[in-house]
C-alpha cells in the first residue's frame, strides 16, 4: 500500500533537487519495491517540469542501492 505518515527532514542525509524551482519537485513522493532487489526505492514527482513540454511533468526514480 501507500506510504503514510510524517517525516522529519532534519535527519535527512541528502537532498534531491529538480531541474528548476518551479518544477515543484517532491510534490508527490512514493516508496516501494520497484526493481526486485528487495530494497526500498523512491519515486519523486515533479508535476510542473517543462522539459517534455509546458507543464508536462516528470518522475524521478531513486533505486534503493543508491539511497
Short mmCIF file of C-alpha atoms in Angstrom, two decimals:
data_model
loop_
_atom_site.label_atom_id
_atom_site.label_comp_id
_atom_site.label_asym_id
_atom_site.label_seq_id
_atom_site.Cartn_x
_atom_site.Cartn_y
_atom_site.Cartn_z
CA UNK A 1 0.00 0.00 0.00
CA UNK A 2 0.95 3.66 0.02
CA UNK A 3 3.50 5.11 2.40
CA UNK A 4 1.84 7.31 5.01
CA UNK A 5 2.97 9.36 7.97
CA UNK A 6 5.09 12.37 8.74
CA UNK A 7 8.83 12.52 8.08
CA UNK A 8 11.12 15.00 9.82
CA UNK A 9 13.55 16.21 7.12
CA UNK A 10 16.09 17.45 9.68
CA UNK A 11 17.52 13.93 9.87
CA UNK A 12 17.99 13.61 6.11
CA UNK A 13 21.44 12.68 4.88
CA UNK A 14 20.95 14.13 1.38
CA UNK A 15 18.81 16.23 -0.88
CA UNK A 16 17.18 15.76 -4.25
CA UNK A 17 16.69 18.79 -6.46
CA UNK A 18 14.79 19.01 -9.72
CA UNK A 19 15.74 20.96 -12.82
CA UNK A 20 14.25 24.25 -11.61
CA UNK A 21 12.43 25.60 -8.56
CA UNK A 22 9.16 25.92 -10.49
CA UNK A 23 9.07 22.18 -11.20
CA UNK A 24 7.55 21.53 -7.76
CA UNK A 25 9.85 18.55 -7.35
CA UNK A 26 8.73 16.48 -4.37
CA UNK A 27 5.05 17.44 -4.67
CA UNK A 28 4.40 13.71 -4.94
CA UNK A 29 6.60 11.07 -3.32
CA UNK A 30 6.15 7.32 -3.04
CA UNK A 31 8.30 4.39 -1.96
CA UNK A 32 8.12 0.74 -2.85
CA UNK A 33 9.97 -2.26 -4.22
CA UNK A 34 10.34 -1.50 -7.93
CA UNK A 35 13.32 -3.42 -9.29
CA UNK A 36 13.21 -6.73 -7.46
CA UNK A 37 16.33 -6.26 -5.32
CA UNK A 38 14.31 -6.22 -2.06
CA UNK A 39 15.49 -2.66 -1.23
CA UNK A 40 13.06 0.23 -0.95
CA UNK A 41 13.07 2.53 -3.97
CA UNK A 42 11.90 6.14 -4.07
CA UNK A 43 9.71 7.79 -6.73
CA UNK A 44 9.67 11.60 -6.80
CA UNK A 45 7.18 13.59 -8.85
CA UNK A 46 7.81 17.00 -10.43
CA UNK A 47 4.39 17.88 -11.88
CA UNK A 48 5.39 21.25 -13.37
CA UNK A 49 8.63 20.18 -15.09
CA UNK A 50 8.77 21.65 -18.62
CA UNK A 51 11.49 19.54 -20.32
CA UNK A 52 8.99 17.45 -22.33
CA UNK A 53 6.60 20.36 -22.90
CA UNK A 54 4.95 23.09 -20.86
CA UNK A 55 3.78 21.66 -17.52
CA UNK A 56 4.32 18.10 -18.87
CA UNK A 57 5.76 16.91 -15.55
CA UNK A 58 8.50 14.42 -14.76
CA UNK A 59 9.11 11.46 -12.48
CA UNK A 60 12.46 10.60 -10.93
CA UNK A 61 13.26 7.14 -9.56
CA UNK A 62 15.99 6.59 -6.98
CA UNK A 63 16.76 2.89 -6.66
CA UNK A 64 17.45 1.53 -3.18
CA UNK A 65 21.03 0.54 -3.91
CA UNK A 66 21.88 4.23 -4.38
CA UNK A 67 19.96 5.57 -1.37
#
